[in-house]
PDB file of C-alpha atoms in Angstrom:
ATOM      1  CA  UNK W   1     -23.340 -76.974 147.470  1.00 48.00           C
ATOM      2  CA  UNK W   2     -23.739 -78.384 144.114  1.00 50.00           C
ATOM      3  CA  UNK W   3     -27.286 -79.713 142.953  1.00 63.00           C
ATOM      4  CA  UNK W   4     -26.763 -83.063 140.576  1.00 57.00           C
ATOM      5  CA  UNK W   5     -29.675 -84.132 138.289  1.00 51.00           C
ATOM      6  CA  UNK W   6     -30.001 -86.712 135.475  1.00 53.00           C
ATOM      7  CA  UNK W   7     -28.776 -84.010 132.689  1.00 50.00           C
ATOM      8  CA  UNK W   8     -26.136 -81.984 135.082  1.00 45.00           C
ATOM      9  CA  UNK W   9     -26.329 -78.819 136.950  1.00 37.00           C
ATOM     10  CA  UNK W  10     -29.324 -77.093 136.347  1.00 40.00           C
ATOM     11  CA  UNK W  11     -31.551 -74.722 137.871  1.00 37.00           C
ATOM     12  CA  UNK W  12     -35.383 -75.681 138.769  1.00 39.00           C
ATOM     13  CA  UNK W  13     -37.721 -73.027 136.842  1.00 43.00           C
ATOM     14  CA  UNK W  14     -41.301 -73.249 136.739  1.00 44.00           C
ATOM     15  CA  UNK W  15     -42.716 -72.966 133.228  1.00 47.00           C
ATOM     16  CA  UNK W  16     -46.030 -72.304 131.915  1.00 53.00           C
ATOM     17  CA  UNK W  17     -46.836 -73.684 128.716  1.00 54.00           C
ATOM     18  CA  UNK W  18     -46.601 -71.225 125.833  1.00 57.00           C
ATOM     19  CA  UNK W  19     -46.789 -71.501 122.159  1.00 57.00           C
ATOM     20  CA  UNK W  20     -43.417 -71.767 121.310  1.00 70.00           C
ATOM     21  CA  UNK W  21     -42.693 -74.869 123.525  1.00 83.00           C
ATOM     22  CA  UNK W  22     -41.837 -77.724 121.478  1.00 90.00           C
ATOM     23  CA  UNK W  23     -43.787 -80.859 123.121  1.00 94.00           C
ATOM     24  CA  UNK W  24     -42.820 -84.910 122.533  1.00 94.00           C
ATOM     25  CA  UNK W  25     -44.835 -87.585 123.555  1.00 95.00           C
ATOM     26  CA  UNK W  26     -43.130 -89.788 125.908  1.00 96.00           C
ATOM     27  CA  UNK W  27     -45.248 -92.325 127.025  1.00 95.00           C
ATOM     28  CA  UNK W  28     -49.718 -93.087 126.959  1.00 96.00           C
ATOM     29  CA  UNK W  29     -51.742 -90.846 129.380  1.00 95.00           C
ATOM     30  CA  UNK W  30     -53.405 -93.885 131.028  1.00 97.00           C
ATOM     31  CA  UNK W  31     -51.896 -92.660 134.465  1.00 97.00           C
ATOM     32  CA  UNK W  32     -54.402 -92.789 137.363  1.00 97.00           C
ATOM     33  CA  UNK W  33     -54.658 -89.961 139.515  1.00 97.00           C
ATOM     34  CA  UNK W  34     -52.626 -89.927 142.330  1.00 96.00           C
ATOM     35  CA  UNK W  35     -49.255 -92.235 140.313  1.00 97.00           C
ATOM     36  CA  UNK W  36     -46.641 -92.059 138.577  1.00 98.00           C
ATOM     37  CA  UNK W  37     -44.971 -93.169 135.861  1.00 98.00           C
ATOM     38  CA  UNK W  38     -41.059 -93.445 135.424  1.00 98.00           C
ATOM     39  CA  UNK W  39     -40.292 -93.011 131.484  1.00 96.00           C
ATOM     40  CA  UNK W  40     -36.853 -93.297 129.685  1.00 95.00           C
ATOM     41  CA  UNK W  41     -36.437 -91.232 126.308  1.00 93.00           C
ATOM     42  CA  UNK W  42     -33.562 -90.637 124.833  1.00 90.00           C
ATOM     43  CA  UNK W  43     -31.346 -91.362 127.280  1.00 91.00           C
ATOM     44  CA  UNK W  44     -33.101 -89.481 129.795  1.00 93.00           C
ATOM     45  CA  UNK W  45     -35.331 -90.297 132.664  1.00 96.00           C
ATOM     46  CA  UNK W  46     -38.260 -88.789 133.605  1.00 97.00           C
ATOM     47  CA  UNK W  47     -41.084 -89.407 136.047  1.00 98.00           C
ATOM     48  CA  UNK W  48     -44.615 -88.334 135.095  1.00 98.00           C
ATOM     49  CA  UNK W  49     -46.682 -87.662 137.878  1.00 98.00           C
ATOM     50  CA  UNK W  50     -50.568 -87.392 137.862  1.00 97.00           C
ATOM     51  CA  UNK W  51     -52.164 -85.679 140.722  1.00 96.00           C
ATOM     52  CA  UNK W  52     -55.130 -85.669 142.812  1.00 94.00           C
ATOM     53  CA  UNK W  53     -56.797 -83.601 140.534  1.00 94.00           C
ATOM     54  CA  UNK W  54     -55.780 -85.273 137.254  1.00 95.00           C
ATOM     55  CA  UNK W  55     -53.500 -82.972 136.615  1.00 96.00           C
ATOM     56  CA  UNK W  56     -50.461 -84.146 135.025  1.00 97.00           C
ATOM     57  CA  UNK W  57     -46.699 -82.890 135.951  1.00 97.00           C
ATOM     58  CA  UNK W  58     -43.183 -84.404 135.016  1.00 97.00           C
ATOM     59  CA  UNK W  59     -40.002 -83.852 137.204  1.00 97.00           C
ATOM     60  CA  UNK W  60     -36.227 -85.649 136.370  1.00 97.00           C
ATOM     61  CA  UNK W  61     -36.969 -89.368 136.878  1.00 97.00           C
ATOM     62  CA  UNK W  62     -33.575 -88.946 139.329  1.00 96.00           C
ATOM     63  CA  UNK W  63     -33.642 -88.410 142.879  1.00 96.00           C
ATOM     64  CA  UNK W  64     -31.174 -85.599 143.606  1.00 95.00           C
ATOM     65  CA  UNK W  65     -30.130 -87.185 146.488  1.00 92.00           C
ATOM     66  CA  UNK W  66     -28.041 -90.627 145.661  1.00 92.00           C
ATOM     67  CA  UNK W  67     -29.344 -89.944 141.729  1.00 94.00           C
ATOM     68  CA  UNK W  68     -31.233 -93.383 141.961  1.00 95.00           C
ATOM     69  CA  UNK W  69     -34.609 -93.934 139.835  1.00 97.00           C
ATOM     70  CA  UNK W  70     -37.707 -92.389 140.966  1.00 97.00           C
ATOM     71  CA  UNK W  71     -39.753 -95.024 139.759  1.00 97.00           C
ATOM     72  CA  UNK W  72     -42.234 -96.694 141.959  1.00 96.00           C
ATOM     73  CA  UNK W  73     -42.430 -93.013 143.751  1.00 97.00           C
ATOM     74  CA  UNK W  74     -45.366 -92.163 145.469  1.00 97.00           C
ATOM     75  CA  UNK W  75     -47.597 -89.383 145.438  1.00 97.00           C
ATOM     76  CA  UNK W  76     -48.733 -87.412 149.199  1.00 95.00           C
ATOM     77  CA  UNK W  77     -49.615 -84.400 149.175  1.00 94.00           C
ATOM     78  CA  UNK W  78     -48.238 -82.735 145.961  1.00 96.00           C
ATOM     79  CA  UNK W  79     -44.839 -84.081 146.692  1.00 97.00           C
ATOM     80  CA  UNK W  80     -43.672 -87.324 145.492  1.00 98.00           C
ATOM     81  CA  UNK W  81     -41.714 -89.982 147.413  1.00 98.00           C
ATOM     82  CA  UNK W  82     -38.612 -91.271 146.892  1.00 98.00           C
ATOM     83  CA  UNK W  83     -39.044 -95.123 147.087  1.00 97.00           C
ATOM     84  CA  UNK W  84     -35.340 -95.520 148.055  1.00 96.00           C
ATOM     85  CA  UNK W  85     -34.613 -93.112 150.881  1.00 95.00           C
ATOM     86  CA  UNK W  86     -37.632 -90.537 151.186  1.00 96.00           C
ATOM     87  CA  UNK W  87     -36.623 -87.689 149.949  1.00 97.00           C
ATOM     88  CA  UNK W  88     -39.952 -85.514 148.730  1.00 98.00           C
ATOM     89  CA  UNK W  89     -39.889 -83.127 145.821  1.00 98.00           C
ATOM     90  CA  UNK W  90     -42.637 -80.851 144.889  1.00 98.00           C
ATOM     91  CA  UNK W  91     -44.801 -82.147 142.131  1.00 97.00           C
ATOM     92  CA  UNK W  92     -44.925 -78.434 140.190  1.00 96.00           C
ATOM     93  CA  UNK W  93     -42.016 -76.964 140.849  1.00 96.00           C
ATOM     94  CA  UNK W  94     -39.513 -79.858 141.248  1.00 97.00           C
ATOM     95  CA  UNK W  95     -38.368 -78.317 144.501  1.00 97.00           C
ATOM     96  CA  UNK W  96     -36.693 -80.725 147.562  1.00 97.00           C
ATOM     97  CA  UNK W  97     -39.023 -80.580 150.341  1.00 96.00           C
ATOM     98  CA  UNK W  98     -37.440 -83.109 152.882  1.00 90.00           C
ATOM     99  CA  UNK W  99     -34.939 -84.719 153.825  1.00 93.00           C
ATOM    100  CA  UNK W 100     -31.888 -86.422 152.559  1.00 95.00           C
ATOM    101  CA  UNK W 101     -32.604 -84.488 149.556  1.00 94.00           C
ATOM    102  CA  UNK W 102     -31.046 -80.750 149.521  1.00 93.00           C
ATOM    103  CA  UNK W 103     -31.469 -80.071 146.184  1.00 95.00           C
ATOM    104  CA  UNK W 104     -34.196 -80.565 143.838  1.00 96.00           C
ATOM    105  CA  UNK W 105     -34.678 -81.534 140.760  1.00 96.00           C
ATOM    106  CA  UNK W 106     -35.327 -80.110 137.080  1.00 95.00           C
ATOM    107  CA  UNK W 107     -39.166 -79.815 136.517  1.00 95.00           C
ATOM    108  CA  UNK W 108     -40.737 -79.994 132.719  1.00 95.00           C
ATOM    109  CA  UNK W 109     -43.926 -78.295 131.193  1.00 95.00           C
ATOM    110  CA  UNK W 110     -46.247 -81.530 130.300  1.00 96.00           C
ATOM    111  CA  UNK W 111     -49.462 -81.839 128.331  1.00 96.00           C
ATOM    112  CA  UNK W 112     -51.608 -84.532 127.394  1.00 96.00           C
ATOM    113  CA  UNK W 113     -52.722 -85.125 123.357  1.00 96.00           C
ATOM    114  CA  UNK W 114     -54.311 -87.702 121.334  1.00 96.00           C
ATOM    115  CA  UNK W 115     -54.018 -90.383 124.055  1.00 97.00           C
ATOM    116  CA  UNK W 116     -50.532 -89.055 125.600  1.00 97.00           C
ATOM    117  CA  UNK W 117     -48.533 -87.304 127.614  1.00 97.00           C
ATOM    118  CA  UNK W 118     -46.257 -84.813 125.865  1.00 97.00           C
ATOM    119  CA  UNK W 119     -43.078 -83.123 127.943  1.00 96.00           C
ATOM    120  CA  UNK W 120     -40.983 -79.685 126.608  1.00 94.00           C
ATOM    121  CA  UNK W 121     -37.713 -81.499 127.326  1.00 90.00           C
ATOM    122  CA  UNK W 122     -35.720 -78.296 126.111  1.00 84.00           C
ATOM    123  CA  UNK W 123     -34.746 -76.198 129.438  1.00 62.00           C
TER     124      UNK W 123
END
């Protein structure tokens, strides 16, 4: 089986932010807890996620499944929901966690500075 996301194949690795990361602001960090945000930049879609805990997370704004936007996804449980057909994807990892989705989808190292939300958009 071959896992489709926004950019291509790719792999899902988790990341933890380190100095040489280059960040780029993609969009204001006025994102409740508990939403999301679906962002387009530079040709690529994204969907920032803000959890519980205010933590904030960014996964491909694509759902692996029928590669349809994520936006209006919602947010249970660390996964978020695809509005479309309900596929769940873990909100730190990226990883499919239900149904019709097999695969999941890329994840990306986020931060938030000076009012907003930065992503590492190089894998």
């Amino acid at each position: 089986m071959h896992c489709r996301t926004s950019a291509g194949l790719r792999a899902n690795p988790f990341y933890a932010i380190t100095s040489a990361m280059t960040f780029t602001p993609v969009t204001p960090s006025d994102i409740a807890p508990g939403t999301t945000r679906f962002v387009q930049h530079e040709g690529a879609a994204f969907l920032v996620v803000r959890d519980g805990d205010g933590r904030v997370h960014a996964i491909d704004g694509l759902c692996s499944h029928a590669l349809l936007p994520l936006a209006g996804a919602r947010v249970r449980r660390g996964h978020v929901i695809c509005p479309h057909h309900g596929a769940r994807f873990d909100i730190t990892t990226g990883a499919a966690k239900g149904p019709p989705a097999h695969c999941g989808v890329s994840h990306y190292p986020a931060q938030e500075k000076n009012g907003m939300i930065e992503l590492d958009l190089n894998p």
